[in-house]
CSV table of C-alpha atoms in Angstrom, one decimal:
chain,number,residue,atom,x,y,z
A,1,MET,CA,-31.4,-52.2,40.6
A,2,ALA,CA,-30.5,-53.7,38.0
A,3,SER,CA,-28.7,-56.9,37.6
A,4,THR,CA,-25.4,-56.3,37.3
A,5,LYS,CA,-23.5,-60.3,37.2
A,6,PHE,CA,-20.9,-58.8,34.6
A,7,LEU,CA,-19.2,-56.1,34.5
A,8,ILE,CA,-19.4,-53.1,31.9
A,9,PRO,CA,-15.3,-52.5,31.1
A,10,ALA,CA,-14.7,-48.8,30.9
A,11,GLU,CA,-14.5,-48.0,27.1
A,12,PHE,CA,-18.3,-49.7,26.7
A,13,ARG,CA,-19.8,-47.3,28.9
A,14,SER,CA,-20.7,-44.7,26.6
A,15,GLU,CA,-22.2,-47.4,24.6
A,16,ILE,CA,-24.0,-49.9,27.0
A,17,HIS,CA,-25.9,-49.7,30.4
A,18,HIS,CA,-27.4,-52.4,33.2
A,19,ILE,CA,-31.0,-52.9,32.4
A,20,HIS,CA,-33.9,-55.2,33.9
A,21,ALA,CA,-34.6,-58.6,31.4
A,22,LEU,CA,-38.7,-57.8,31.0
A,23,ASP,CA,-39.3,-61.6,32.1
A,24,GLN,CA,-38.6,-62.9,35.6
A,25,ARG,CA,-40.1,-66.9,34.0
A,26,SER,CA,-37.6,-69.8,34.7
A,27,ASP,CA,-36.6,-71.0,30.8
A,28,GLU,CA,-38.3,-73.9,31.8
A,29,GLU,CA,-41.6,-72.5,32.5
A,30,ILE,CA,-41.2,-69.9,29.3
A,31,LEU,CA,-40.9,-72.4,27.2
A,32,ALA,CA,-44.0,-74.2,28.6
A,33,SER,CA,-46.5,-71.5,27.7
A,34,LEU,CA,-45.2,-71.3,24.3
A,35,THR,CA,-47.0,-74.8,24.5
A,36,ASN,CA,-49.9,-72.5,24.6
A,37,PRO,CA,-50.2,-70.0,21.9
A,38,ALA,CA,-52.4,-66.7,22.8
A,39,PRO,CA,-54.8,-65.6,20.2
A,40,ILE,CA,-54.0,-62.8,18.2
A,41,THR,CA,-54.6,-59.8,19.3
A,42,SER,CA,-52.1,-56.9,18.2
A,43,LYS,CA,-50.0,-57.0,14.5
A,44,LYS,CA,-47.0,-57.1,17.9
A,45,ASN,CA,-46.5,-60.9,17.2
A,46,ILE,CA,-42.9,-62.5,16.3
A,47,TRP,CA,-43.0,-66.2,14.1
A,48,ALA,CA,-40.6,-69.0,14.1
A,49,TYR,CA,-40.9,-72.8,13.8
A,50,TRP,CA,-39.8,-76.2,14.6
A,51,HIS,CA,-40.7,-78.5,12.6
A,52,ALA,CA,-41.0,-81.0,15.7
A,53,GLY,CA,-42.5,-78.3,17.9
A,54,VAL,CA,-40.8,-76.5,20.5
A,55,HIS,CA,-39.7,-78.8,22.9
A,56,ALA,CA,-37.9,-80.4,20.5
A,57,MET,CA,-35.6,-77.7,19.4
A,58,PRO,CA,-32.0,-77.9,20.3
A,59,GLY,CA,-31.2,-76.5,23.4
A,60,TRP,CA,-29.6,-73.6,22.2
A,61,CYS,CA,-32.0,-72.6,19.5
A,62,GLN,CA,-34.4,-72.9,23.0
A,63,ARG,CA,-32.3,-70.3,24.0
A,64,ASN,CA,-32.2,-68.3,21.9
A,65,VAL,CA,-36.5,-67.8,21.8
A,66,VAL,CA,-36.7,-67.6,25.9
A,67,ASN,CA,-34.5,-64.5,25.6
A,68,TRP,CA,-36.5,-63.4,22.8
A,69,ILE,CA,-38.8,-62.7,24.9
A,70,ARG,CA,-37.0,-62.2,28.2
A,71,LEU,CA,-35.9,-59.3,25.7
A,72,ASN,CA,-38.9,-57.7,24.5
A,73,GLY,CA,-41.0,-58.2,27.1
A,74,PRO,CA,-45.6,-58.5,26.7
A,75,SER,CA,-45.3,-56.2,24.0
A,76,TRP,CA,-44.5,-59.1,22.2
A,77,THR,CA,-46.2,-62.7,21.5
A,78,VAL,CA,-43.7,-64.9,20.5
A,79,ARG,CA,-45.4,-68.3,18.4
A,80,VAL,CA,-43.9,-71.3,17.3
A,81,LEU,CA,-45.6,-72.8,14.1
A,82,ASP,CA,-45.4,-76.5,14.2
A,83,SER,CA,-45.8,-79.1,11.9
A,84,ILE,CA,-47.2,-81.7,14.7
A,85,PRO,CA,-50.8,-82.9,13.7
A,86,TYR,CA,-52.8,-81.3,16.7
A,87,SER,CA,-51.0,-78.8,18.8
A,88,PRO,CA,-52.3,-75.9,18.9
A,89,ASN,CA,-49.1,-74.2,17.6
A,90,ASN,CA,-49.2,-76.4,13.9
A,91,ALA,CA,-49.1,-73.9,11.2
A,92,LEU,CA,-52.1,-75.0,9.4
A,93,LYS,CA,-54.0,-74.1,12.4
A,94,TRP,CA,-52.8,-70.6,12.0
A,95,ILE,CA,-51.8,-70.0,8.6
A,96,ASP,CA,-54.7,-70.0,5.5
A,97,PRO,CA,-53.4,-72.6,3.4
A,98,LYS,CA,-54.4,-71.0,0.2
A,99,PHE,CA,-51.0,-68.9,0.7
A,100,LEU,CA,-48.9,-72.5,1.2
A,101,PRO,CA,-47.9,-74.8,-1.6
A,102,ASP,CA,-50.2,-77.6,-1.8
A,103,THR,CA,-47.2,-80.0,-0.8
A,104,PHE,CA,-46.4,-78.1,2.2
A,105,VAL,CA,-50.9,-78.3,3.2
A,106,HIS,CA,-50.3,-82.1,2.5
A,107,GLY,CA,-47.3,-83.1,4.3
A,108,THR,CA,-45.5,-84.6,1.0
A,109,MET,CA,-41.6,-82.8,0.7
A,110,ASP,CA,-38.8,-84.3,1.0
A,111,GLY,CA,-35.3,-83.8,0.8
A,112,PRO,CA,-32.7,-82.6,2.7
A,113,TYR,CA,-33.5,-79.1,3.4
A,114,VAL,CA,-37.9,-79.9,4.2
A,115,GLY,CA,-37.5,-77.9,7.3
A,116,PRO,CA,-35.6,-74.6,6.2
A,117,HIS,CA,-38.0,-74.8,3.0
A,118,SER,CA,-41.7,-74.6,5.5
A,119,ALA,CA,-40.3,-71.6,7.0
A,120,ASP,CA,-39.9,-69.8,3.7
A,121,PHE,CA,-43.4,-71.2,3.4
A,122,LEU,CA,-44.6,-70.0,6.0
A,123,ARG,CA,-42.2,-67.1,6.9
A,124,GLY,CA,-44.3,-63.9,4.0
A,125,ALA,CA,-48.0,-66.3,4.5
A,126,ALA,CA,-47.9,-65.9,8.8
A,127,LEU,CA,-46.7,-61.9,7.8
A,128,PHE,CA,-49.0,-60.7,5.1
A,129,GLN,CA,-51.7,-61.9,7.3
A,130,HIS,CA,-51.1,-61.3,11.0
A,131,GLY,CA,-48.1,-58.8,10.7
A,132,GLY,CA,-45.5,-58.4,13.0
A,133,VAL,CA,-41.4,-60.3,12.9
A,134,TRP,CA,-40.5,-63.6,11.2
A,135,MET,CA,-37.2,-64.5,13.4
A,136,ASP,CA,-34.8,-67.6,12.8
A,137,VAL,CA,-35.0,-69.9,16.0
A,138,GLY,CA,-31.2,-70.3,15.2
A,139,ILE,CA,-31.1,-65.7,16.0
A,140,ILE,CA,-30.0,-64.8,19.4
A,141,LEU,CA,-31.0,-61.2,19.3
A,142,ILE,CA,-29.8,-58.3,20.8
A,143,ARG,CA,-31.6,-55.4,20.6
A,144,PRO,CA,-35.1,-54.8,21.3
A,145,LEU,CA,-37.7,-55.5,17.9
A,146,ASP,CA,-39.0,-51.9,19.1
A,147,ARG,CA,-35.9,-51.1,17.9
A,148,ILE,CA,-34.4,-53.0,15.3
A,149,CYS,CA,-37.2,-51.9,12.9
A,150,TRP,CA,-40.8,-51.7,14.6
A,151,LYS,CA,-40.9,-48.1,15.4
A,152,GLN,CA,-40.6,-47.1,12.0
A,153,LEU,CA,-43.3,-49.7,10.9
A,154,GLU,CA,-45.8,-49.1,13.0
A,155,ASP,CA,-45.5,-45.1,12.8
A,156,PRO,CA,-48.4,-43.9,10.0
A,157,GLU,CA,-46.1,-40.9,9.6
A,158,SER,CA,-43.0,-42.8,8.7
A,159,PRO,CA,-43.0,-44.4,5.0
A,160,PHE,CA,-41.6,-48.0,5.5
A,161,GLU,CA,-43.7,-51.0,5.6
A,162,VAL,CA,-41.5,-53.9,6.2
A,163,SER,CA,-37.6,-54.5,6.9
A,164,VAL,CA,-35.2,-57.1,6.3
A,165,PRO,CA,-31.7,-56.9,6.3
A,166,TRP,CA,-30.2,-56.5,3.0
A,167,MET,CA,-26.7,-58.5,1.9
A,168,TYR,CA,-26.5,-56.8,-1.7
A,169,GLY,CA,-28.4,-54.8,-4.6
A,170,GLN,CA,-31.6,-56.9,-4.1
A,171,THR,CA,-30.3,-60.0,-2.4
A,172,ILE,CA,-31.6,-59.3,1.9
A,173,ALA,CA,-31.3,-62.3,4.0
A,174,ASN,CA,-34.9,-63.5,4.8
A,175,HIS,CA,-33.7,-65.2,8.3
A,176,PHE,CA,-35.5,-61.9,9.8
A,177,VAL,CA,-38.5,-60.0,8.0
A,178,ALA,CA,-40.6,-57.3,9.4
A,179,SER,CA,-43.6,-56.5,7.9
A,180,ARG,CA,-46.9,-54.5,8.4
A,181,LYS,CA,-50.0,-56.8,8.2
A,182,GLY,CA,-51.7,-56.9,5.0
A,183,ASP,CA,-48.4,-55.6,3.2
A,184,PRO,CA,-48.4,-55.7,-0.7
A,185,PHE,CA,-44.9,-56.9,-1.3
A,186,ILE,CA,-45.3,-59.4,1.1
A,187,LYS,CA,-48.4,-61.1,-0.2
A,188,ARG,CA,-46.5,-60.7,-4.1
A,189,TRP,CA,-43.3,-62.2,-3.3
B,1,MET,CA,-74.9,-63.6,-9.9
B,2,THR,CA,-73.2,-66.1,-11.7
B,3,LEU,CA,-70.6,-63.2,-13.7
B,4,ILE,CA,-69.9,-62.1,-9.8
B,5,LEU,CA,-69.2,-65.2,-8.9
B,6,GLN,CA,-67.1,-66.3,-11.8
B,7,LEU,CA,-65.0,-62.8,-11.3
B,8,LEU,CA,-65.0,-63.8,-7.7
B,9,PHE,CA,-63.1,-66.9,-7.9
B,10,GLY,CA,-61.4,-65.5,-10.4
B,11,LYS,CA,-60.2,-63.2,-7.7
B,12,LEU,CA,-59.5,-65.9,-5.0
B,13,THR,CA,-57.6,-67.4,-7.6
B,14,ILE,CA,-55.4,-65.0,-8.1
B,15,ASN,CA,-54.7,-64.6,-5.0
B,16,ARG,CA,-53.6,-67.5,-4.8
B,17,ARG,CA,-51.5,-67.5,-7.2
B,18,HIS,CA,-50.3,-64.3,-7.1
B,19,GLU,CA,-46.7,-65.1,-4.8
B,20,ILE,CA,-43.8,-65.7,-7.0
B,21,PHE,CA,-42.0,-68.2,-4.6
B,22,VAL,CA,-45.7,-70.1,-4.3
B,23,HIS,CA,-45.7,-70.6,-7.6
B,24,LEU,CA,-42.4,-71.4,-8.0
B,25,TRP,CA,-43.2,-74.4,-6.1
B,26,ASN,CA,-46.2,-75.5,-8.1
B,27,GLY,CA,-46.1,-78.8,-8.2
B,28,LYS,CA,-42.8,-79.6,-7.2
B,29,LYS,CA,-42.3,-81.6,-3.0
B,30,ASN,CA,-38.4,-80.7,-2.9
B,31,PRO,CA,-36.1,-77.5,-4.5
B,32,GLY,CA,-34.0,-79.4,-6.7
B,33,GLY,CA,-34.7,-78.0,-10.9
B,34,ILE,CA,-36.0,-75.1,-9.3
B,35,ILE,CA,-33.7,-72.8,-10.4
B,36,GLU,CA,-34.7,-73.8,-13.8
B,37,HIS,CA,-37.7,-72.1,-13.8
B,38,PRO,CA,-38.0,-69.4,-16.7
B,39,LEU,CA,-39.7,-66.8,-12.7
B,40,ILE,CA,-36.0,-66.4,-11.7
B,41,ALA,CA,-33.5,-67.8,-14.4
B,42,PHE,CA,-31.1,-65.4,-14.0
B,43,ALA,CA,-30.1,-67.2,-11.0
B,44,LYS,CA,-28.8,-69.8,-13.1
B,45,GLU,CA,-25.9,-67.1,-14.1
B,46,LEU,CA,-25.4,-66.2,-10.2
B,47,LYS,CA,-22.0,-66.9,-9.1
B,48,PHE,CA,-21.0,-65.7,-5.6
B,49,ASP,CA,-18.3,-63.1,-6.4
B,50,GLY,CA,-21.0,-60.5,-5.8
B,51,SER,CA,-20.9,-61.3,-2.2
B,52,GLN,CA,-17.9,-61.8,-1.7
B,53,ALA,CA,-17.4,-58.1,-2.7
B,54,ARG,CA,-19.5,-57.4,0.1
B,55,ASN,CA,-17.3,-59.5,2.6
B,56,PHE,CA,-19.1,-62.6,3.1
B,57,HIS,CA,-17.0,-65.5,2.0
B,58,TRP,CA,-18.3,-68.6,3.7
B,59,ASP,CA,-16.7,-71.5,2.7
B,60,PHE,CA,-19.8,-73.7,0.4
B,61,LYS,CA,-18.0,-76.6,-1.1
B,62,VAL,CA,-21.5,-76.9,-3.9
B,63,GLU,CA,-21.7,-75.0,-7.1
B,64,PRO,CA,-23.5,-71.4,-6.4
B,65,GLN,CA,-26.9,-73.0,-7.7
B,66,THR,CA,-27.3,-75.6,-5.4
B,67,VAL,CA,-27.6,-72.6,-3.1
B,68,MET,CA,-29.4,-70.2,-5.3
B,69,GLU,CA,-32.2,-73.2,-5.3
B,70,TYR,CA,-31.5,-73.6,-1.2
B,71,ILE,CA,-32.2,-69.5,-0.8
B,72,ALA,CA,-35.0,-69.6,-3.7
B,73,GLN,CA,-36.7,-67.5,-1.9
B,74,VAL,CA,-34.2,-64.2,-2.1
B,75,MET,CA,-34.6,-65.6,-6.2
B,76,SER,CA,-37.4,-64.5,-6.0
B,77,TRP,CA,-37.8,-61.1,-4.0
B,78,MET,CA,-34.7,-60.0,-6.4
B,79,ARG,CA,-37.2,-60.4,-9.0
B,80,LEU,CA,-40.0,-58.6,-7.4
B,81,SER,CA,-37.3,-55.4,-6.2
B,82,MET,CA,-36.9,-55.4,-10.2
B,83,LEU,CA,-40.3,-55.6,-11.3
B,84,GLU,CA,-42.4,-53.0,-11.9
B,85,ASP,CA,-46.1,-54.7,-13.1
B,86,PRO,CA,-48.3,-53.0,-16.1
B,87,ASN,CA,-50.9,-55.0,-15.3
B,88,ASP,CA,-51.4,-53.9,-11.5
B,89,ARG,CA,-49.6,-50.8,-12.0
B,90,PHE,CA,-47.9,-52.0,-8.8
B,91,SER,CA,-44.2,-51.0,-8.7
B,92,GLY,CA,-41.6,-53.7,-6.5
B,93,ALA,CA,-39.1,-51.3,-7.8
B,94,GLU,CA,-40.3,-48.7,-6.0
B,95,TYR,CA,-42.0,-50.0,-2.9
B,96,TYR,CA,-38.2,-51.6,-2.7
B,97,ALA,CA,-36.7,-48.4,-2.7
B,98,SER,CA,-38.8,-46.7,-0.5
B,99,LYS,CA,-40.9,-48.5,1.7
B,100,VAL,CA,-38.2,-51.2,2.4
B,101,LEU,CA,-36.0,-50.7,6.1
B,102,LEU,CA,-33.2,-51.7,5.0
B,103,PHE,CA,-30.0,-52.1,7.0
B,104,ASP,CA,-27.0,-54.1,7.1
B,105,SER,CA,-27.1,-58.1,7.8
B,106,LEU,CA,-23.1,-58.2,7.9
B,107,THR,CA,-22.5,-55.4,10.9
B,108,GLU,CA,-25.8,-56.2,12.2
B,109,ASP,CA,-26.2,-59.9,11.8
B,110,TRP,CA,-22.8,-61.4,10.6
B,111,ALA,CA,-20.4,-59.2,13.3
B,112,ALA,CA,-19.3,-62.6,15.0
B,113,GLU,CA,-18.4,-63.7,11.3
B,114,ASP,CA,-16.9,-60.3,10.3
B,115,THR,CA,-14.5,-60.5,13.5
B,116,VAL,CA,-13.4,-63.5,13.3
B,117,GLY,CA,-14.2,-64.9,10.5
B,118,PHE,CA,-16.8,-67.2,8.7
B,119,GLU,CA,-15.1,-70.5,9.8
B,120,GLY,CA,-18.1,-72.3,12.8
B,121,ILE,CA,-14.9,-73.2,14.5
B,122,ASN,CA,-13.4,-70.5,15.1
B,123,LEU,CA,-16.8,-69.2,16.5
B,124,PHE,CA,-17.1,-71.8,18.2
B,125,ASN,CA,-13.9,-71.4,19.6
B,126,VAL,CA,-14.7,-67.6,20.3
B,127,PHE,CA,-18.2,-68.4,22.1
B,128,ALA,CA,-16.0,-71.0,24.4
B,129,THR,CA,-13.4,-68.8,25.2
B,130,ARG,CA,-12.8,-68.7,29.0
B,131,LEU,CA,-13.3,-64.7,30.3
B,132,ASP,CA,-10.7,-66.4,33.0
B,133,ALA,CA,-8.2,-66.8,30.2
B,134,ASP,CA,-4.7,-64.9,29.9
B,135,LEU,CA,-5.8,-61.7,29.5
B,136,GLU,CA,-2.6,-61.0,27.2
B,137,SER,CA,-3.5,-64.2,25.3
B,138,GLU,CA,-3.9,-64.7,21.6
B,139,GLU,CA,-7.6,-66.6,21.8
B,140,TYR,CA,-9.3,-63.9,25.1
B,141,LYS,CA,-7.8,-60.9,23.3
B,142,LEU,CA,-10.8,-62.5,20.0
B,143,ALA,CA,-12.8,-63.2,22.0
B,144,TYR,CA,-12.8,-59.8,23.4
B,145,LYS,CA,-12.9,-58.1,21.0
B,146,ALA,CA,-16.0,-59.9,18.8
B,147,VAL,CA,-18.5,-61.0,21.9
B,148,TRP,CA,-17.5,-56.7,23.0
B,149,ARG,CA,-18.6,-56.0,19.5
B,150,LEU,CA,-22.0,-57.5,19.2
B,151,LEU,CA,-23.3,-56.4,22.6
B,152,THR,CA,-22.4,-52.9,21.8
B,153,LYS,CA,-22.9,-52.3,17.8
B,154,SER,CA,-24.8,-55.6,16.9
B,155,SER,CA,-29.2,-56.6,16.1
B,156,MET,CA,-28.8,-59.4,16.5
B,157,GLN,CA,-26.5,-62.6,15.2
B,158,LYS,CA,-27.9,-65.3,13.4
B,159,ILE,CA,-25.6,-68.5,14.0
B,160,THR,CA,-26.0,-70.2,10.6
B,161,HIS,CA,-26.3,-74.1,9.8
B,162,GLY,CA,-26.2,-74.8,5.9
B,163,LYS,CA,-25.7,-78.3,6.6
B,164,ASN,CA,-24.3,-79.6,3.8
B,165,LEU,CA,-23.1,-76.6,2.0
B,166,THR,CA,-19.9,-75.5,3.0
B,167,LYS,CA,-16.4,-77.1,3.0
B,168,THR,CA,-16.5,-77.0,6.5
B,169,PRO,CA,-19.4,-77.7,9.4
B,170,ALA,CA,-21.4,-74.3,10.7
B,171,LEU,CA,-21.8,-73.0,14.2
B,172,GLY,CA,-25.3,-74.1,14.0
B,173,VAL,CA,-23.9,-78.0,13.2
B,174,LEU,CA,-21.2,-77.7,15.6
B,175,TRP,CA,-23.5,-76.5,18.8
B,176,ASP,CA,-26.2,-79.5,17.5
B,177,LEU,CA,-24.0,-81.7,18.2
B,178,LYS,CA,-25.1,-84.0,21.4
B,179,GLU,CA,-21.6,-83.1,22.8
B,180,ASN,CA,-21.7,-79.8,22.5
B,181,GLU,CA,-25.1,-79.5,24.7
B,182,GLY,CA,-24.7,-75.9,26.7
B,183,LYS,CA,-22.1,-74.6,24.9
B,184,ASP,CA,-23.9,-71.6,24.1
B,185,ILE,CA,-23.8,-70.4,27.6
B,186,GLU,CA,-21.6,-72.2,29.5
B,187,PRO,CA,-20.9,-70.4,32.6
B,188,GLY,CA,-17.5,-68.3,32.5
B,189,THR,CA,-16.7,-68.8,28.8
B,190,PHE,CA,-17.7,-65.6,26.5
B,191,ALA,CA,-21.1,-67.7,25.4
B,192,GLU,CA,-22.6,-67.0,29.0
B,193,LEU,CA,-21.4,-63.5,28.5
B,194,LEU,CA,-23.3,-63.4,25.6
B,195,ARG,CA,-26.3,-64.6,26.5
B,196,TYR,CA,-26.7,-62.4,29.4
B,197,GLY,CA,-25.9,-59.1,27.6
B,198,SER,CA,-28.1,-59.2,24.7
B,199,VAL,CA,-30.8,-59.4,27.7
B,200,HIS,CA,-29.1,-58.0,30.7
B,201,PHE,CA,-27.1,-54.6,28.4
B,202,GLU,CA,-29.1,-51.7,26.6
B,203,GLN,CA,-27.4,-50.4,23.3
B,204,GLU,CA,-27.5,-46.6,23.9
B,205,ARG,CA,-26.5,-45.9,20.0
B,206,LYS,CA,-31.0,-44.7,18.3
B,207,GLU,CA,-30.2,-45.9,14.8
B,208,ILE,CA,-28.3,-49.2,13.6
B,209,ASP,CA,-26.3,-49.7,10.4
B,210,TYR,CA,-29.9,-48.3,8.1
B,211,ILE,CA,-28.9,-48.8,4.2
B,212,LYS,CA,-30.9,-46.6,1.7
B,213,ALA,CA,-32.3,-49.1,-1.1
B,214,PRO,CA,-29.8,-48.9,-4.2
B,215,LYS,CA,-32.3,-48.3,-6.8
B,216,PRO,CA,-32.5,-51.6,-8.8
B,217,GLU,CA,-31.2,-52.2,-12.3
B,218,PRO,CA,-32.3,-53.7,-14.5
B,219,ILE,CA,-36.7,-52.6,-13.6
B,220,MET,CA,-38.5,-55.1,-16.0
B,221,LYS,CA,-41.6,-53.6,-16.7
B,222,LYS,CA,-43.4,-57.7,-16.2
B,223,GLY,CA,-46.6,-59.1,-14.9
B,224,LEU,CA,-45.2,-60.6,-11.6
B,225,LEU,CA,-45.5,-64.1,-13.4
B,226,GLU,CA,-44.3,-63.4,-16.5
B,227,PRO,CA,-41.1,-64.7,-17.3
B,228,LYS,CA,-38.1,-63.7,-19.6
B,229,MET,CA,-36.4,-61.8,-17.7
B,230,GLN,CA,-33.2,-59.3,-18.5
B,231,SER,CA,-30.5,-61.1,-16.5
B,232,SER,CA,-28.2,-58.4,-17.5
B,233,ASN,CA,-26.2,-56.5,-14.2
B,234,VAL,CA,-27.8,-59.3,-12.3
B,235,LYS,CA,-25.7,-60.5,-9.7
B,236,ALA,CA,-26.2,-61.7,-6.0
B,237,ILE,CA,-24.6,-63.6,-3.2
B,238,SER,CA,-25.6,-66.3,-1.0
B,239,ARG,CA,-25.5,-67.5,2.0
B,240,PRO,CA,-26.6,-70.2,4.2
B,241,CYS,CA,-29.5,-69.7,6.5
């Protein structure tokens, strides 16, 4: 039986129901597992970045990532890339430098937003090279990725190849970008 | 053989350079002045009015151009989604209109702001509200409305930072403070309910708030890295990250 730590008020019982978490490990166990990233065997990859590594993230961001894993389950693999030399998650171990600007590859970026712009560079490159979903670590995910967009993206009968949050006209938000591997739009972006 | 190598080398070189955003950063170490790049010259004319018309109300303290530089990757997306490249016949405009699955960021990603406003402290207070507070108090009613709205009808809640871009600190900045460690999951608060519900509740709705991509205006018949796009009719919104 699913856990019922919090009861759903009667007015919302037609909209949500209780389920089990898809991963029963503790926060500490899940975070520890992220420092030993799995080889890529699927396109169901969740990509994120924190310059100093997953253990240096603010606690609330760590809990965001931990809950991504509990919500999406073992069919998805989360990798939090970083810029720590020799780290198993070092971005340059996963992303071909030819897709990245020299200043990131050589570690010469400066200014107040090195972290966010590093994530910008890696976002398109990771999705083009491997496929999956890029998420900023500031996302509290509420709905599984399969039910946001991935079912459509992996369906060969569906026309959709990419999915993003829309703001206005041609303006999107880039904290969440999902894409099939090798997408021609993401390549040109 | 030489020709083959040249062609191969040329192709590889083109591959390396055929990304708008990476091209914008050629020779740069930070985004300062990137808005002057001719590929995204239209960005200099963008204001906040387009975003405000869509009910995004972040209280930016900086000029629009500073925000546009911060989100230069979104400017790159805009350019690509309006482009028809005569060189390789790839139509970013057509691709955007038919192959990109869009969903409404206001209702799916920023519904907390849509419910309680865009100031970080308002969001902070909502999540810090105690579940055993007076049920008739305004603060309890607002927190109840906001958090159950997220759990029943949102895909995610993106917590913004926008450090030094907004007049008041965003929730991400507030939760980063040492004295606020654990506020995102504090027992007995609506924050704990959100954390629990995001993993243990499943939504009944079959689809989320998908959007039919609007037709790009104008469509530019330009090479991917060919400058001088027309700026008429181009408006944008912006947001902190």
